[in-house]
């Protein structure tokens, strides 16, 4: 069989497939399908050359190929300190910083250095942003509730949320030698806004609306039609109304309405504290349930929301969500007011959980 000579383009194709995680036998089948008839060993040799940092220099003489410096412990420490400082840097960023200090190496070697430094790549987790001043307020708020042994018996927890028709928050599987299939998603998915509240005695009605939430709509629709009937029917004795510090919630129009209608606004809620509001768990569960249904129209979406609110959100489930604060608030004190959702379970040993829960 005549020897097949790989071109620079062929080599780059092999490098690309290898970077995507394709095994040698899969790359070999792909090349064969493209009319490139070479052996398993030839593909392996190209990959080895790539791993040793000689990729892309086939057109140069050996004397002109850049030399790669051997990696030292100091280089590993440099990579570690670089990622400690900014974990969002890419492999190319680190390679350039190594080059600036005189260590010329390849991307594959940088990946090994990152692994040796104790790091691995993963999809970033995004959490709520909390300013330093608000961290202190969050801690004081939690300490105050713990000190009085707050049981949340008369608090109505409320909030707004946005629900989209196409969230695509599902797990998708792919073959190991193939890329993940693309799920279609409209550029401007249909969405609605919802407002609701939960308490120890059950839920308010769920209000579904579109457009921008303005102060007059908040007062005349949400407070007048959504909150007041619930208070008068379910909490005729006493209540506390919780809401976040959105400007519409704190407008003069809203304050005047609450004062005129004896709505007892629990106005001690710290800013940037959605993790203290158990209704956030309601929105999360609602979106998970909706994602399991085949929804194709706006009517499907609104019907799904109403069905969840009526049938899934029982009094017992509301109490379970509210009881979660017995865990969240002590933890917030323990970590100095940082967002409790930023703390992975594996970084929070069970014995520490037990100690902070004892605070309540």
XYZ file of C-alpha atoms in Angstrom:
360
model
C 0.000 0.000 0.000
C 1.492 3.395 -0.975
C 2.328 5.639 1.952
C -0.225 8.438 2.415
C 1.454 11.773 3.157
C -0.533 13.984 5.514
C -0.815 17.637 4.646
C -0.736 20.485 7.162
C -4.531 20.714 6.767
C -4.887 17.011 7.607
C -2.750 17.425 10.706
C -4.821 20.396 11.867
C -7.961 18.306 11.441
C -6.458 15.620 13.687
C -5.424 18.228 16.290
C -8.950 19.679 16.321
C -10.646 16.318 16.763
C -8.186 15.366 19.501
C -8.874 18.651 21.335
C -12.592 17.846 21.212
C -11.944 14.568 23.033
C -12.128 12.147 20.094
C -10.214 8.863 20.669
C -7.701 7.685 18.059
C -9.972 5.002 16.570
C -12.783 7.549 16.084
C -10.395 10.017 14.400
C -9.196 7.185 12.156
C -12.768 6.401 11.064
C -13.456 10.087 10.414
C -10.323 10.422 8.247
C -11.182 7.247 6.361
C -14.644 8.628 5.607
C -12.931 11.766 4.227
C -10.747 9.649 1.925
C -7.577 9.803 4.039
C -6.248 6.246 4.300
C -3.607 6.071 7.041
C -2.762 3.746 9.903
C -3.682 3.949 13.586
C 0.008 4.508 14.406
C 0.265 7.470 12.022
C -2.639 9.215 13.751
C -1.093 8.449 17.139
C 2.254 9.936 16.043
C 0.532 13.168 14.974
C -1.171 13.390 18.385
C 2.113 12.727 20.218
C 3.759 15.508 18.205
C 0.889 17.792 19.223
C 1.269 16.783 22.884
C 4.970 17.680 22.800
C 4.302 21.155 21.465
C 5.431 20.675 17.889
C 2.017 21.104 16.314
C 1.782 23.512 13.399
C 5.543 23.677 12.669
C 5.714 20.990 9.943
C 6.671 23.602 7.350
C 9.727 24.737 9.354
C 13.126 23.148 9.622
C 13.930 21.450 12.944
C 16.368 24.244 13.853
C 13.593 26.822 13.608
C 11.091 24.968 15.805
C 10.690 26.783 19.165
C 12.200 24.963 22.109
C 10.031 24.200 25.130
C 11.387 24.742 28.603
C 11.041 21.923 31.122
C 8.410 22.611 33.751
C 9.525 23.290 37.313
C 7.702 23.375 40.641
C 7.972 27.153 40.496
C 5.983 27.114 37.234
C 3.288 24.979 38.861
C 3.134 27.413 41.790
C 2.884 30.286 39.315
C -0.106 28.646 37.605
C -1.727 28.020 40.981
C -1.299 31.630 42.119
C -2.554 32.862 38.740
C -5.767 30.847 39.053
C -6.156 31.776 42.716
C -6.093 35.402 41.625
C -8.513 34.960 38.702
C -10.118 31.554 38.050
C -11.801 32.780 34.843
C -8.549 32.888 32.848
C -8.310 30.599 29.842
C -5.571 28.119 29.054
C -4.267 30.563 26.428
C -4.159 33.376 29.016
C -2.031 31.251 31.331
C 0.234 30.197 28.475
C 0.842 33.864 27.597
C 1.610 34.747 31.222
C 4.045 31.856 31.414
C 5.647 33.087 28.191
C 6.004 36.600 29.660
C 8.049 35.186 32.511
C 10.208 33.068 30.185
C 8.507 29.665 30.245
C 7.616 28.693 26.676
C 5.263 25.725 26.593
C 2.276 24.267 24.759
C -1.419 24.314 25.604
C -1.449 20.604 26.342
C 1.396 21.070 28.820
C -0.411 24.020 30.394
C -3.445 21.781 30.896
C -1.241 19.270 32.695
C 0.202 22.059 34.816
C -3.312 23.221 35.716
C -4.137 19.665 36.762
C -0.930 19.448 38.817
C -1.833 22.746 40.502
C -5.039 21.107 41.744
C -7.460 22.809 39.340
C -9.933 21.477 36.802
C -12.253 23.164 34.317
C -16.005 23.252 34.857
C -19.008 25.318 33.865
C -19.098 28.466 36.047
C -21.781 28.817 38.689
C -23.337 32.248 38.826
C -24.613 33.565 42.120
C -26.122 36.698 43.562
C -23.932 39.756 43.964
C -23.750 41.147 47.505
C -21.886 44.320 48.397
C -19.792 44.437 51.544
C -22.125 46.875 53.315
C -25.079 44.580 52.678
C -23.180 41.554 53.981
C -23.053 43.253 57.377
C -26.771 44.081 57.213
C -27.563 40.470 56.289
C -25.635 39.181 59.285
C -27.405 41.601 61.657
C -30.791 40.645 60.174
C -30.098 36.934 60.700
C -28.821 37.451 64.231
C -31.928 39.447 65.097
C -34.266 36.669 63.907
C -32.237 33.995 65.674
C -32.216 36.006 68.925
C -36.014 36.216 69.061
C -36.439 32.599 67.896
C -38.476 33.753 64.893
C -40.934 31.093 63.679
C -42.300 33.007 60.630
C -45.890 32.174 61.653
C -47.507 35.381 60.390
C -45.149 36.356 57.554
C -46.358 36.410 53.950
C -43.311 35.913 51.713
C -43.830 37.440 48.238
C -41.916 38.093 45.059
C -42.142 38.361 41.276
C -40.549 36.008 38.749
C -40.285 35.605 34.985
C -41.175 32.317 33.315
C -40.215 31.501 29.723
C -41.882 29.075 27.375
C -38.548 27.703 26.112
C -36.089 27.391 28.988
C -34.431 24.172 27.709
C -33.142 23.407 31.191
C -32.789 19.693 30.569
C -29.986 17.155 30.641
C -28.895 16.014 27.204
C -26.773 12.977 26.403
C -24.436 12.548 23.443
C -22.183 9.871 22.075
C -18.629 10.219 23.327
C -17.283 10.644 19.805
C -19.911 13.227 18.771
C -20.752 16.784 19.677
C -23.942 17.503 21.611
C -26.996 18.156 19.416
C -28.302 21.707 19.326
C -31.727 22.304 20.852
C -33.781 24.931 19.006
C -34.603 28.030 21.009
C -36.316 31.162 19.688
C -34.372 34.401 19.762
C -37.181 36.078 21.711
C -38.945 33.309 23.658
C -42.464 33.898 24.882
C -42.444 34.797 28.559
C -44.779 35.962 31.279
C -44.277 37.504 34.712
C -45.845 36.126 37.856
C -46.420 37.416 41.365
C -47.390 35.329 44.346
C -46.914 34.783 48.050
C -46.619 31.870 50.471
C -47.180 31.634 54.214
C -47.637 29.085 56.984
C -51.359 29.086 56.139
C -51.052 28.648 52.379
C -50.655 30.739 49.254
C -52.014 33.989 47.896
C -53.536 33.811 44.438
C -51.036 33.738 41.571
C -51.096 36.804 39.297
C -49.798 36.424 35.737
C -49.027 39.533 33.696
C -46.915 40.851 30.832
C -44.985 44.012 30.179
C -43.061 46.191 32.605
C -44.119 46.186 36.249
C -44.847 49.794 37.224
C -45.854 51.295 40.557
C -49.504 51.880 39.627
C -49.918 48.284 38.417
C -48.131 47.010 41.519
C -50.541 48.904 43.773
C -53.838 48.561 41.904
C -53.445 44.958 40.759
C -50.909 43.151 42.928
C -51.521 44.749 46.319
C -55.236 45.482 45.859
C -56.307 42.287 44.077
C -53.620 39.806 45.066
C -52.510 40.636 48.606
C -55.411 42.391 50.364
C -58.032 39.630 49.865
C -55.568 37.040 51.183
C -54.751 39.099 54.276
C -58.427 39.747 55.098
C -59.429 36.144 54.618
C -56.382 34.234 55.925
C -54.693 36.639 58.349
C -57.497 38.754 59.881
C -55.702 38.795 63.239
C -52.170 39.910 62.449
C -49.651 39.561 59.647
C -46.296 40.777 58.328
C -45.894 41.436 54.611
C -42.444 40.645 53.190
C -41.146 42.003 49.894
C -37.698 42.926 48.593
C -36.376 46.462 48.183
C -37.363 46.990 44.561
C -38.020 50.718 43.888
C -41.645 49.952 42.929
C -42.165 48.304 46.311
C -40.817 51.339 48.122
C -42.501 54.053 46.066
C -44.612 56.718 47.790
C -47.691 55.329 46.046
C -47.055 51.854 47.474
C -46.294 53.134 50.954
C -49.440 55.255 51.014
C -51.620 52.355 49.878
C -50.167 49.992 52.486
C -50.651 52.565 55.208
C -54.269 53.326 54.210
C -55.169 49.621 54.064
C -53.359 48.539 57.250
C -50.866 46.330 55.399
C -48.138 45.630 57.927
C -45.046 45.921 55.770
C -42.144 44.035 57.367
C -39.696 46.760 56.424
C -36.473 45.284 57.771
C -35.593 43.106 54.787
C -31.878 43.460 53.838
C -31.036 44.296 50.236
C -29.536 41.644 47.934
C -31.050 38.777 49.932
C -33.146 36.529 47.673
C -31.641 33.454 49.363
C -33.557 34.344 52.551
C -36.901 34.367 50.717
C -38.382 30.839 50.583
C -40.536 31.748 47.602
C -37.401 31.541 45.446
C -37.583 27.782 46.016
C -41.176 27.905 44.793
C -40.130 29.534 41.509
C -37.378 26.968 41.067
C -39.748 24.041 41.583
C -42.361 25.605 39.321
C -39.901 25.987 36.431
C -38.687 22.414 36.886
C -42.253 21.112 36.721
C -43.041 23.243 33.658
C -39.935 21.989 31.858
C -41.252 18.434 32.137
C -44.444 19.357 30.283
C -44.925 19.792 26.555
C -45.815 23.465 26.338
C -46.159 25.136 22.957
C -48.437 28.158 23.442
C -48.963 30.981 25.885
C -52.170 29.309 27.071
C -50.198 26.132 27.799
C -47.705 28.132 29.842
C -50.276 30.050 31.898
C -52.331 26.895 32.459
C -49.222 25.066 33.650
C -48.403 27.867 36.098
C -51.935 27.920 37.518
C -52.029 24.125 37.762
C -48.758 24.076 39.713
C -49.926 26.826 42.058
C -53.228 25.075 42.759
C -52.206 21.416 42.976
C -48.489 21.231 43.815
C -48.086 24.123 46.233
C -49.817 22.676 49.283
C -49.760 24.148 52.798
C -47.334 21.397 53.832
C -44.969 22.247 50.995
C -45.130 25.967 51.824
C -44.143 25.150 55.411
C -41.270 22.996 54.185
C -39.922 25.884 52.126
C -40.322 28.336 55.017
C -38.599 25.935 57.436
C -35.562 26.074 55.160
C -34.773 29.449 56.728
C -33.870 27.644 59.948
C -30.852 26.359 58.013
C -30.123 29.305 55.728
C -30.030 32.148 58.263
C -27.490 30.572 60.669
C -25.301 29.630 57.717
C -25.350 33.250 56.496
C -24.100 34.349 59.921
C -21.408 31.674 59.848
C -20.050 32.760 56.435
C -20.189 36.493 57.142
C -23.214 37.452 55.061
C -22.067 35.940 51.783
C -24.636 34.344 49.503
C -25.544 30.964 50.961
C -26.047 29.527 47.484
C -22.339 30.094 46.757
C -21.379 27.457 49.314
C -21.210 23.947 47.803
C -22.388 21.149 50.053
C -19.031 19.393 49.830
C -17.354 22.498 51.289
C -19.738 22.617 54.231
C -19.068 19.619 56.504
C -21.998 18.010 58.297
C -20.663 18.816 61.747
C -20.640 22.542 60.910
C -24.220 22.288 59.619
C -25.301 20.775 62.906
C -23.622 23.535 64.908
C -25.137 26.437 62.968
C -28.628 24.905 62.991
C -28.400 24.746 66.776
C -28.367 28.562 66.774
C -32.126 28.605 66.168
